[in-house]
Amino acid sequence: IKVSSNDGLINIVLKEGAEGSGSGSWDLGIRTNAFKNFDQNGKASYGSSLGKLDYMLSVLVGWYANPVPQSETFFDGAGNFQRRLDEEIDQHGSNYETTANLVYNISDDTALRLNGQYSKNRDSSTNEGTIFEPDMLDNIVETGNSHRFSTSKVPAWEIGGDFETPFSDSVTFKLLGLYSYNHNTSSQREDFLIEGTTPEDDFLFIFDSIPTEKIARTSVTWQLNGNHSLEIGSEMALNELQSRLQFFELENGVLVERDIATANTTIKETRNESFIIHSWKLGSHVTIDSQLFTEWSKIKQSGVDVARSRTFFFLKPTVDLRYNITSDDQLQLSIRRVVRQLNFSDFASSASDDDQVVAGNSEIRPEKYWEVEVVFEHRLPNDGGRIKLDSYYRRWEDRIDRIEIAPGISGRGNAGPGTQFEAAIEGSFRMGMIGLPDLVIEPSARLVYTRVRDQFTGLKRRFNGWWPYRAAINIRHDISSLGVSYGINFFRSGHRRFNDIDETIDFPLQNRLDIFVEKQLFKGIVLRIDAFNLNLRQGGRERNFYAAGIASGVLTSREIRTRSFGRVFEIRLRGAF
């Protein structure tokens, strides 16, 4: 639901009248497209209560098989055609997830909650390709075949819980704990030019990572009076990542393992975050929320070729002011100091989708920025909708981007200061003025300006991979008398670019149009039909390679990739019991 300037989720709990009863829901779907992909997935959940114990269990299963046509055309630096690779990519996999939640209501205002989740995702992709090259007469002829195979498996589980109880009418105590674990194993191999009948690997990547997280958090909240509340708390986290990368290249007919820095490493973090949060209501029009977080962390990295220990300390203040100008107009001003958590995978070497080694960086520091945000929201009369204007400015420090880690090898590291400015307008309009109160139109548009100094050219540019604008419109019409709903969703985003040590990758602007219609059938069962990608037939990219790095400007080769998607259709049934 929409709550002022933010989205919110509200759980409605019945204290009386539901004891001993249970209810559940189910959802089944099939998806296909012109390339004969066939996805199946389903979800079921059930919840009930036994005395003071409430419980809920949900299970999700899915399978997919998705053939995708793709073509890559290669040119030299002068634009002369060199080669074309036409591939059929067979992507298939499965996912499974089960979630359980238990709530023991010790009293009306004291509860112990436990939750757990287990998931397992398997994915594989087989690329069978045909290679075309010019002959002596410049005729395009078939010259060979290629084979590529990649696979990944990610089992993961998580268990958590929290306990909440009042010390008095104005003081509440809360304790929370969490443990999570997942294990990602993947491999990637390719024979670009098959000789004979059996593929022989040109290279082989084997990657294995195990991240774990342990969190304990406690807090006490005081409702000082009707206008003031205060929360004080602390959180302790123990995080760890074990990562291993093996890279083999063909040499004299034999796969030989190459030495890669930080390919086998362990990262451990001990982090404490303490906080104090104060909320002050100044009459019926103004509310001020102020926060002060302190963060201390110690990160250790160890491995065959690295032994590094660092300590960080940050102060993170925040002030939010909300001013209700009228009953229908609200102005929000926020000033925040944000320190982003490090991604431990940046510490360890890994392999990219383009068969390249991405170097690990043991010197990487957290990104930080000051943010100033201004939001204005106006609610239209007679529940006619709302208009929201949002803008914010961020001044980044230690912005993380691609940098040179070792001679000729790049990875993620700190590129220095950066600037970000965004301005957005969003609307939600109920068309009661034309006699259609159940027709809702939600347009939105966002402009994004970012700048950081490129570490390879020394020039200012946009953040890697960020689009400069995005626009969307969502339309939904509920015809209650017929039990029918339909809608249209459209979005458009601008061109994106990635700069690396010796290449640039450009992605064109994107347009996407989706529509749906759903019908309520008997006994509360709902049938929904979706059509996706109605105007997005192809995706792709342009990849340019430069001699002696992109700063030289000397183009050596170009690769243009096109990938067909096709229209996707999905049929779903959902209901309750």
XYZ file of C-alpha atoms in Angstrom:
577
model
C 0.000 0.000 0.000
C 1.033 3.622 -0.364
C 1.821 5.409 2.898
C 2.676 9.086 2.408
C 5.873 9.179 0.348
C 6.777 5.531 0.825
C 5.496 2.048 0.155
C 4.482 0.004 3.170
C 3.506 -3.537 4.044
C 0.833 -4.073 6.683
C 0.115 -7.440 8.278
C -3.366 -7.791 9.730
C -3.444 -10.182 12.681
C -6.763 -11.382 14.095
C -6.599 -11.754 17.877
C -10.017 -13.356 18.105
C -12.229 -15.485 15.940
C -9.512 -17.288 13.962
C -8.117 -19.700 16.528
C -7.908 -23.265 15.277
C -8.771 -22.311 11.721
C -6.344 -22.475 8.835
C -6.110 -21.125 5.332
C -3.816 -21.402 2.389
C -3.210 -20.295 -1.164
C -1.775 -21.777 -4.333
C -0.412 -20.456 -7.613
C 0.454 -22.426 -10.792
C 1.956 -21.050 -13.996
C 3.211 -22.090 -17.427
C 5.260 -19.795 -19.675
C 6.292 -20.218 -23.311
C 7.469 -18.191 -26.324
C 8.120 -18.494 -30.047
C 11.389 -20.350 -29.442
C 9.507 -23.120 -27.606
C 10.774 -22.407 -24.139
C 8.617 -24.045 -21.509
C 8.697 -22.846 -17.913
C 6.625 -24.340 -15.129
C 6.379 -23.110 -11.579
C 4.070 -23.382 -8.654
C 3.721 -22.129 -5.117
C 1.583 -23.231 -2.195
C 1.328 -21.881 1.339
C -0.692 -22.774 4.413
C -1.042 -21.145 7.791
C -2.986 -21.867 10.941
C -2.786 -21.727 14.725
C -2.648 -24.207 17.608
C -3.480 -22.417 20.797
C -0.836 -19.746 21.240
C 1.233 -21.045 18.325
C 0.786 -19.581 14.834
C 2.544 -21.232 11.919
C 2.908 -20.854 8.172
C 4.628 -23.041 5.576
C 5.216 -22.235 1.909
C 6.832 -24.211 -0.896
C 7.892 -22.976 -4.340
C 9.123 -25.209 -7.187
C 9.969 -24.337 -10.767
C 11.624 -25.649 -13.908
C 12.599 -23.815 -17.052
C 14.025 -24.586 -20.501
C 14.793 -21.552 -22.612
C 16.419 -21.789 -26.065
C 17.787 -18.408 -27.202
C 19.178 -17.623 -30.679
C 22.267 -15.393 -30.633
C 24.636 -14.025 -33.255
C 28.046 -12.372 -32.779
C 29.746 -10.549 -35.658
C 33.432 -9.610 -35.453
C 35.215 -6.772 -37.311
C 38.792 -5.535 -37.313
C 39.759 -2.005 -36.312
C 39.083 -0.700 -39.828
C 35.560 -2.140 -39.873
C 36.323 -5.139 -42.122
C 34.268 -8.271 -41.520
C 36.247 -11.099 -39.947
C 33.891 -13.703 -38.540
C 30.323 -14.449 -37.490
C 29.249 -16.903 -34.805
C 25.621 -18.064 -34.855
C 24.622 -19.882 -31.675
C 21.669 -21.708 -30.222
C 21.822 -21.262 -26.443
C 19.942 -23.901 -24.476
C 19.358 -22.565 -20.964
C 17.608 -24.778 -18.473
C 17.419 -25.223 -14.742
C 15.294 -25.631 -11.654
C 14.640 -23.830 -8.398
C 13.171 -24.953 -5.108
C 12.382 -22.935 -2.012
C 10.605 -23.702 1.224
C 9.891 -21.254 4.036
C 8.544 -21.839 7.545
C 7.428 -19.290 10.134
C 6.444 -19.919 13.769
C 5.047 -17.368 16.206
C 4.514 -18.258 19.859
C 2.287 -15.635 21.477
C 3.348 -15.716 25.114
C 0.852 -12.945 25.876
C -1.021 -10.280 23.953
C 2.090 -8.114 23.691
C 4.938 -10.651 24.016
C 5.864 -12.963 21.155
C 8.694 -15.253 20.070
C 9.090 -15.614 16.301
C 11.192 -18.167 14.439
C 11.636 -18.441 10.694
C 13.670 -20.544 8.322
C 14.254 -20.872 4.608
C 15.944 -23.401 2.347
C 16.469 -23.002 -1.384
C 18.350 -24.777 -4.145
C 18.886 -23.390 -7.633
C 20.451 -25.298 -10.525
C 21.279 -23.701 -13.879
C 23.091 -24.850 -16.991
C 23.651 -23.414 -20.434
C 24.855 -25.126 -23.606
C 25.911 -23.043 -26.614
C 26.160 -24.858 -29.933
C 27.557 -22.506 -32.565
C 28.423 -22.347 -36.253
C 31.350 -20.198 -37.426
C 31.282 -18.282 -40.733
C 34.314 -16.551 -42.285
C 35.170 -14.987 -45.668
C 37.001 -17.200 -48.160
C 39.598 -16.057 -50.711
C 36.813 -14.555 -52.853
C 35.175 -12.818 -49.850
C 32.251 -15.240 -49.890
C 30.863 -15.964 -46.395
C 31.272 -19.695 -45.843
C 30.947 -22.062 -42.900
C 34.356 -22.840 -41.413
C 33.653 -24.748 -38.216
C 31.636 -25.274 -35.070
C 31.951 -24.200 -31.457
C 30.741 -25.581 -28.144
C 30.366 -23.918 -24.761
C 28.964 -25.290 -21.529
C 28.424 -23.651 -18.142
C 26.678 -24.825 -15.013
C 25.983 -23.557 -11.508
C 24.435 -24.907 -8.326
C 23.491 -22.768 -5.309
C 22.001 -24.429 -2.222
C 21.269 -21.924 0.546
C 19.541 -21.822 3.898
C 18.736 -19.250 6.542
C 17.341 -19.359 10.069
C 16.329 -16.423 12.223
C 14.182 -15.326 15.085
C 13.186 -12.415 17.248
C 11.706 -11.888 20.674
C 9.729 -8.808 21.695
C 8.277 -7.929 25.078
C 7.292 -4.747 26.960
C 9.111 -3.784 30.136
C 6.320 -1.305 30.898
C 3.610 0.619 29.097
C 6.254 2.874 27.532
C 9.327 0.613 27.184
C 9.694 -2.287 24.725
C 12.633 -4.699 24.390
C 13.477 -6.583 21.202
C 16.123 -9.217 20.404
C 16.839 -10.527 16.898
C 19.169 -13.209 15.532
C 20.002 -14.497 12.045
C 22.281 -17.077 10.412
C 22.571 -17.557 6.658
C 24.666 -19.848 4.448
C 24.920 -20.507 0.744
C 27.327 -22.446 -1.429
C 27.857 -21.377 -5.033
C 29.677 -23.807 -7.333
C 29.974 -23.082 -11.036
C 32.067 -24.019 -14.039
C 32.521 -22.717 -17.563
C 34.292 -24.300 -20.532
C 34.555 -23.692 -24.271
C 35.980 -25.137 -27.483
C 35.763 -22.289 -29.985
C 36.824 -24.285 -33.048
C 35.995 -27.971 -32.771
C 38.440 -30.266 -34.531
C 37.082 -33.740 -35.067
C 33.842 -34.935 -33.518
C 34.503 -34.326 -29.818
C 34.870 -30.848 -28.256
C 38.244 -30.169 -26.634
C 38.295 -27.407 -24.042
C 40.251 -24.246 -24.878
C 39.768 -23.076 -21.300
C 38.048 -24.132 -18.088
C 36.906 -22.006 -15.136
C 35.907 -23.648 -11.849
C 34.546 -21.336 -9.170
C 33.485 -22.128 -5.607
C 32.356 -19.666 -2.930
C 30.750 -20.056 0.505
C 29.460 -16.867 2.166
C 27.998 -17.015 5.680
C 26.471 -14.350 7.920
C 25.690 -14.287 11.646
C 23.785 -11.356 13.138
C 22.556 -10.537 16.648
C 20.655 -7.311 17.321
C 19.057 -5.881 20.442
C 17.145 -2.662 21.014
C 15.019 -0.858 23.574
C 12.275 1.606 22.620
C 10.859 4.286 24.913
C 7.607 6.102 24.210
C 8.574 9.132 26.277
C 5.250 10.933 25.781
C 2.831 11.548 22.982
C 5.379 13.587 21.031
C 8.710 11.813 21.633
C 10.000 8.265 21.146
C 13.541 6.992 21.556
C 15.199 3.757 20.421
C 18.682 2.617 21.431
C 20.279 -0.560 20.174
C 23.291 -2.417 18.908
C 23.995 -5.053 16.287
C 26.915 -7.479 16.030
C 27.653 -9.297 12.763
C 30.206 -11.970 11.859
C 30.576 -12.399 8.091
C 32.826 -14.771 6.178
C 33.535 -15.669 2.560
C 35.605 -18.612 1.354
C 36.355 -18.260 -2.359
C 38.340 -20.393 -4.810
C 38.885 -19.898 -8.552
C 40.720 -22.309 -10.856
C 41.548 -21.308 -14.433
C 42.916 -23.797 -16.977
C 44.119 -22.990 -20.520
C 44.958 -25.361 -23.355
C 48.703 -25.696 -23.923
C 50.177 -28.315 -26.265
C 46.952 -30.291 -26.149
C 46.760 -30.282 -22.320
C 44.783 -28.056 -19.943
C 47.286 -26.257 -17.695
C 46.247 -24.393 -14.540
C 47.311 -20.744 -14.411
C 48.381 -18.878 -11.305
C 45.916 -16.125 -10.369
C 46.358 -13.686 -7.498
C 43.777 -13.929 -4.653
C 42.218 -16.955 -6.380
C 42.067 -18.944 -3.135
C 41.200 -16.672 -0.222
C 39.143 -16.292 2.953
C 37.650 -12.999 4.149
C 36.322 -12.548 7.684
C 34.561 -9.490 9.082
C 33.585 -8.569 12.623
C 31.213 -5.598 12.615
C 29.379 -3.685 15.340
C 26.718 -1.101 14.626
C 25.207 0.877 17.502
C 22.427 3.392 17.077
C 20.130 5.883 18.697
C 16.904 6.973 16.964
C 14.739 9.845 18.135
C 11.313 10.795 16.775
C 9.814 14.160 17.658
C 6.306 15.228 16.679
C 5.955 19.003 16.720
C 2.208 19.437 16.697
C 0.060 18.015 13.922
C 2.149 19.334 11.006
C 5.832 18.607 11.635
C 7.709 15.421 12.509
C 11.493 15.186 12.880
C 13.256 11.829 12.925
C 16.956 11.914 13.812
C 19.355 8.979 13.859
C 22.979 8.462 14.750
C 24.635 5.168 13.802
C 28.210 4.236 14.649
C 29.868 1.444 12.696
C 33.073 -0.345 13.656
C 34.429 -3.231 11.629
C 37.542 -5.326 11.306
C 38.223 -7.207 8.075
C 40.834 -9.943 7.724
C 41.814 -11.527 4.435
C 44.080 -14.556 4.230
C 45.261 -16.859 1.477
C 48.269 -18.188 -0.352
C 49.337 -14.735 -1.571
C 47.614 -12.301 0.809
C 47.473 -11.600 4.540
C 45.713 -8.325 5.286
C 43.868 -6.884 8.277
C 42.095 -3.493 8.391
C 39.857 -1.630 10.809
C 37.160 0.925 9.913
C 35.060 3.319 11.977
C 32.239 5.531 10.660
C 29.632 7.943 12.030
C 26.339 7.906 10.097
C 23.886 10.678 11.111
C 20.471 11.132 9.496
C 17.801 13.803 9.864
C 14.336 13.478 8.280
C 11.827 16.335 8.460
C 8.221 15.850 7.335
C 5.982 18.887 7.074
C 2.264 18.430 6.412
C 1.553 21.681 4.608
C -2.128 20.764 4.343
C -4.076 17.554 4.779
C -3.253 16.754 1.128
C 0.297 18.125 0.776
C 3.448 16.877 2.435
C 7.059 18.050 2.129
C 9.956 15.867 3.215
C 13.587 16.962 3.618
C 16.276 14.401 4.468
C 20.015 14.646 5.043
C 21.867 11.345 5.395
C 25.385 10.022 5.740
C 25.494 6.584 4.114
C 28.302 4.006 4.245
C 27.688 1.022 1.983
C 28.671 -2.488 2.968
C 31.553 -4.043 1.068
C 30.860 -6.938 -1.266
C 33.339 -9.620 -0.219
C 33.354 -11.118 -3.711
C 35.320 -8.005 -4.791
C 38.191 -9.189 -2.571
C 38.582 -12.459 -4.488
C 39.356 -13.156 -8.152
C 36.500 -14.437 -10.297
C 35.597 -15.102 -13.939
C 33.347 -12.881 -16.059
C 30.740 -14.002 -18.582
C 33.186 -12.941 -21.299
C 35.816 -15.523 -20.301
C 38.011 -13.000 -18.520
C 39.613 -13.057 -15.091
C 38.350 -10.278 -12.813
C 41.084 -9.566 -10.284
C 40.383 -9.502 -6.575
C 41.295 -6.396 -4.588
C 42.372 -6.679 -0.943
C 42.727 -2.871 -0.649
C 39.113 -1.961 -1.481
C 37.366 0.472 0.903
C 33.646 1.040 1.555
C 31.770 3.560 -0.570
C 30.419 6.579 1.298
C 28.222 9.515 0.408
C 26.272 12.458 1.797
C 22.718 12.578 0.485
C 20.212 15.420 0.457
C 16.699 14.424 -0.615
C 13.615 16.601 -1.131
C 10.194 15.003 -1.681
C 6.867 16.716 -2.280
C 3.605 14.766 -2.466
C 0.124 16.010 -3.264
C -2.990 13.890 -2.823
C -5.781 14.637 -5.251
C -9.280 15.289 -3.880
C -11.972 12.595 -3.701
C -9.374 9.782 -3.602
C -8.356 10.723 -7.139
C -4.716 9.709 -6.705
C -1.441 11.457 -5.967
C 1.499 13.297 -7.534
C 4.999 12.878 -6.141
C 8.122 14.910 -6.936
C 11.404 13.442 -5.711
C 14.953 14.712 -6.115
C 18.205 13.963 -4.389
C 21.888 14.788 -4.590
C 24.694 12.452 -3.544
C 28.334 13.335 -3.119
C 30.270 10.068 -3.265
C 33.604 9.232 -1.662
C 35.633 6.158 -2.631
C 33.176 5.300 -5.407
C 33.725 1.658 -6.422
C 34.288 1.091 -10.137
C 36.634 -0.750 -12.489
C 40.329 0.042 -11.928
C 43.629 -1.587 -12.889
C 44.610 -4.076 -10.158
C 47.681 -5.570 -11.866
C 49.338 -4.814 -15.226
C 46.741 -5.577 -17.897
C 44.177 -6.937 -15.382
C 41.244 -4.989 -13.958
C 38.907 -5.473 -11.037
C 36.641 -3.489 -8.751
C 38.287 -0.813 -6.666
C 37.959 2.759 -5.405
C 37.854 5.286 -8.253
C 37.676 8.365 -6.042
C 34.892 10.960 -5.614
C 31.704 10.963 -7.653
C 28.533 12.984 -8.142
C 24.950 11.791 -8.544
C 21.770 13.796 -9.046
C 18.319 12.357 -9.710
C 14.948 14.003 -10.300
C 11.727 12.038 -10.656
C 8.025 12.593 -11.045
C 5.457 9.891 -10.284
C 1.704 9.944 -10.516
C -1.220 7.716 -9.678
C -4.536 8.824 -11.115
C -7.939 7.232 -10.561
C -10.089 8.033 -13.571
C -13.261 8.928 -11.672
C -13.421 12.236 -13.527
C -14.384 10.329 -16.690
C -16.680 7.874 -14.915
C -14.104 5.083 -14.536
C -13.043 5.111 -10.853
C -11.589 1.591 -11.164
C -9.202 2.634 -13.941
C -5.806 3.652 -12.498
C -3.001 5.191 -14.565
C 0.491 5.460 -13.039
C 3.078 7.328 -15.131
C 6.634 7.977 -13.950
C 9.855 9.472 -15.279
C 13.339 9.729 -13.776
C 16.437 11.613 -14.953
C 19.826 10.489 -13.650
C 23.072 12.466 -13.807
C 26.256 10.738 -12.581
C 29.931 11.580 -12.913
C 33.128 9.836 -11.830
C 36.664 9.981 -13.175
C 37.479 7.030 -15.409
C 40.587 5.291 -14.089
C 41.800 4.320 -17.571
C 41.337 7.567 -19.538
C 41.376 10.184 -16.790
C 38.144 11.684 -18.175
C 34.833 12.220 -16.365
C 32.009 9.854 -17.374
C 28.763 8.306 -16.136
C 28.859 5.532 -13.578
C 29.533 2.198 -15.250
C 26.306 0.548 -16.377
C 23.958 3.372 -15.297
C 21.198 4.567 -17.615
C 20.619 8.360 -17.954
C 16.830 8.191 -17.813
C 13.903 5.849 -17.315
C 10.213 6.340 -18.062
C 7.265 4.033 -17.460
C 3.495 3.954 -17.510
C 1.315 1.337 -15.814
C -2.417 1.067 -16.459
C -4.860 -1.186 -14.605
C -8.625 -1.392 -14.979
C -10.798 -3.526 -12.668
C -14.288 -4.290 -13.975
C -15.861 -5.604 -10.787
C -19.233 -6.446 -12.330
C -17.550 -8.943 -14.675
C -14.792 -10.070 -12.324
C -12.259 -9.006 -14.962
C -9.079 -6.927 -14.733
C -6.623 -5.939 -17.427
C -3.514 -3.808 -17.613
C -0.667 -2.434 -19.698
C 2.898 -1.866 -18.517
C 5.486 -0.019 -20.612
C 8.964 1.221 -19.772
C 11.883 2.784 -21.603
C 15.440 3.303 -20.390
C 18.461 4.952 -21.970
C 21.772 3.739 -23.324
C 24.317 2.235 -20.904
C 28.091 1.857 -21.148
C 30.780 -0.127 -19.312
C 34.427 1.006 -19.452
C 37.167 -1.528 -18.752
C 40.922 -1.523 -19.043
C 41.067 -2.229 -22.800
C 37.433 -2.333 -23.917
C 34.078 -0.565 -23.832
C 30.692 -2.307 -23.889
C 27.615 -0.383 -25.026
C 24.019 -1.468 -24.463
C 21.308 0.286 -26.503
C 18.181 1.879 -25.066
C 15.432 -0.523 -24.061
C 11.697 -0.510 -24.669
C 9.384 -3.116 -23.217
C 5.631 -3.552 -23.427
C 3.684 -6.075 -21.301
C -0.060 -6.618 -21.033
C -2.237 -8.847 -18.852
C -5.835 -9.835 -18.330
C -7.275 -11.812 -15.424
C -10.680 -13.268 -14.682
C -12.189 -14.468 -11.419
C -13.597 -17.933 -11.945
C -15.632 -20.132 -9.637
C -14.773 -20.587 -5.950
C -12.310 -17.708 -5.871
C -9.994 -19.137 -8.524
C -8.346 -16.461 -10.690
C -7.095 -17.048 -14.226
C -4.400 -14.641 -15.446
C -2.822 -14.374 -18.900
C 0.310 -12.268 -19.432
C 2.074 -11.288 -22.640
C 5.639 -10.010 -22.162
C 8.169 -8.413 -24.528
C 5.541 -7.489 -27.097
C 7.858 -4.923 -28.661
C 11.273 -6.147 -27.506
C 12.407 -8.616 -30.145
C 16.149 -8.318 -29.715
C 18.745 -7.309 -27.205
C 22.421 -6.910 -27.755
C 25.583 -4.974 -27.236
C 28.579 -3.492 -29.020
C 31.994 -4.357 -27.633
C 35.094 -2.414 -28.741
C 38.700 -3.456 -28.035
C 41.651 -1.035 -27.975
C 45.387 -1.481 -28.280
C 47.361 -0.486 -25.165
C 44.142 0.331 -23.281
C 41.106 2.485 -24.041
C 43.082 5.681 -23.368
C 45.027 5.099 -26.605
C 41.879 5.366 -28.732
C 43.377 2.835 -31.174
C 40.545 0.456 -32.051
C 41.739 -3.079 -32.808
C 38.482 -5.001 -33.124
C 34.738 -4.769 -32.646
C 32.127 -7.318 -31.671
C 28.399 -6.802 -32.237
C 26.039 -9.210 -30.498
C 22.326 -9.614 -31.165
C 20.135 -11.900 -29.099
C 16.521 -12.719 -29.938
C 13.950 -12.933 -27.176
C 10.562 -13.159 -28.817
C 7.172 -12.624 -27.254
C 6.576 -14.523 -24.018
C 3.148 -15.753 -22.916
C 2.216 -16.970 -19.458
C -0.940 -18.552 -18.061
C -1.457 -18.671 -14.292
C -4.109 -20.018 -11.973
C -4.277 -18.991 -8.337
C -6.713 -19.638 -5.574
C -7.240 -20.064 -1.859
C -8.421 -22.836 0.432
